[in-house]
Amino acid sequence: EPSVIYLAKAVYYNADTDLALVQTVGKATPGHDVAQLAKESPAIGEKIHIVGMPSGLYYSYIDGTVAAYRTDLFEDKTGTYMQVSAPIYFGNSGGGVFDEDGNLVGIASFMMKAPSTGFFVHLNTIRKMLDVQLEELK
């Protein structure tokens, strides 16, 4: 299949959380469904759903549960992260984790090989980033 490339520019990047907010450029860019942010984080033990593109495989799905919430894991990983029971793989970074209602509760950030223990940027960090960006647009 031929590939189609769409352009986007980063309008915000935070190195501490490894989150970027991108804005598409050009009229040919197709619309996308928008994931709604959950009102609250799922409890430890609640079921979650992960969508990502591990090793470039288009939209892979895996489910699991919230294993824990971890704060300040390493010097370069400050803030709160959601640890999940489902394995994630290289290429999942930037993919979403969703609650049972399909609401976004985190974004894949990094993993530890214990085995493939995945950590996701916490919902509150995502919400804070979006709130700051919306204020700047006003």
Coordinates of C-alpha atoms in Angstrom, one line a residue, residues 6-110:
Y6 CA 0.7 14.3 6.7
L7 CA 2.6 17.3 8.2
A8 CA 2.3 18.5 11.8
K9 CA 4.2 20.9 14.0
A10 CA 4.9 20.5 17.7
V11 CA 3.2 23.4 19.5
Y12 CA 4.3 22.2 23.0
Y13 CA 6.9 19.8 24.3
N14 CA 7.8 19.0 27.9
A15 CA 11.0 17.0 28.3
D16 CA 10.2 16.0 31.9
T17 CA 7.1 14.2 31.0
D18 CA 8.1 13.4 27.4
L19 CA 4.7 14.8 26.2
A20 CA 4.2 16.7 23.0
L21 CA 1.1 18.4 21.6
V22 CA 1.1 18.5 17.8
Q23 CA -1.1 20.5 15.4
T24 CA -1.7 19.2 11.9
V25 CA -0.7 21.4 9.0
G26 CA -2.4 21.6 5.6
K27 CA -5.9 21.0 4.3
A28 CA -5.3 17.4 3.2
T29 CA -5.0 16.2 6.8
P30 CA -7.9 13.9 7.6
G31 CA -10.0 14.4 10.7
H32 CA -9.4 12.1 13.7
D33 CA -11.7 10.8 16.4
V34 CA -10.8 12.5 19.6
A35 CA -10.3 10.5 22.8
Q36 CA -12.2 12.0 25.8
L37 CA -10.2 12.4 29.0
A38 CA -11.5 10.4 31.9
K39 CA -12.9 12.3 34.8
E40 CA -10.7 10.3 37.2
S41 CA -8.0 7.7 37.2
P42 CA -9.0 4.1 37.4
A43 CA -8.4 2.4 40.7
I44 CA -5.6 -0.2 41.2
G45 CA -6.9 -3.5 39.9
E46 CA -9.3 -1.9 37.4
K47 CA -9.3 -3.2 33.8
I48 CA -7.6 -1.0 31.2
H49 CA -7.1 -1.2 27.4
I50 CA -3.9 -0.2 25.6
V51 CA -3.7 0.8 21.9
G52 CA -0.4 1.3 20.4
M53 CA 1.9 0.4 17.4
P54 CA 4.6 -1.9 18.9
S55 CA 7.5 -2.4 16.4
G56 CA 5.5 -0.5 13.8
L57 CA 2.5 -2.9 13.8
Y58 CA -0.5 -0.9 13.0
Y59 CA -2.9 -0.4 16.0
S60 CA -2.3 -3.3 18.3
Y61 CA -4.6 -3.9 21.3
I62 CA -3.9 -5.5 24.7
D63 CA -5.8 -5.4 27.9
G64 CA -4.7 -5.6 31.5
T65 CA -5.2 -3.8 34.9
V66 CA -3.8 -0.9 36.7
A67 CA -1.0 -2.4 38.8
A68 CA 0.1 0.7 40.8
Y69 CA 0.7 4.4 40.7
R70 CA 4.4 5.3 41.1
T71 CA 5.8 8.7 41.9
D72 CA 9.3 10.0 41.1
L73 CA 10.7 6.6 39.9
F74 CA 14.0 8.0 38.7
E75 CA 15.8 11.4 38.6
D76 CA 14.6 11.8 35.0
K77 CA 11.1 10.4 35.6
T78 CA 9.5 12.8 38.0
G79 CA 5.8 13.0 38.6
T80 CA 3.2 10.3 38.8
Y81 CA 3.0 7.3 36.4
M82 CA 0.5 4.5 36.0
Q83 CA 2.1 1.0 36.1
V84 CA 0.0 -1.6 34.2
S85 CA -0.1 -5.3 34.3
A86 CA -0.2 -5.7 30.5
P87 CA 3.2 -5.9 28.7
I88 CA 4.0 -3.0 26.4
Y89 CA 6.7 -3.1 23.7
F90 CA 9.0 -0.7 21.8
G91 CA 6.8 1.4 19.6
N92 CA 4.0 1.7 22.2
S93 CA 5.3 5.1 23.3
G94 CA 2.7 7.8 22.7
G95 CA -0.1 5.3 22.5
G96 CA -3.1 5.5 24.9
V97 CA -4.4 3.6 27.8
F98 CA -8.2 3.7 28.1
D99 CA -10.7 2.9 30.9
E100 CA -13.7 0.6 30.5
D101 CA -15.7 3.4 29.0
G102 CA -13.1 4.2 26.3
N103 CA -11.8 7.4 28.0
L104 CA -8.1 8.2 27.9
V105 CA -6.4 7.7 31.3
G106 CA -2.8 7.7 30.3
I107 CA -0.1 7.8 27.5
A108 CA 2.6 5.2 27.1
S109 CA 5.9 6.7 28.2
F110 CA 8.5 4.0 29.1

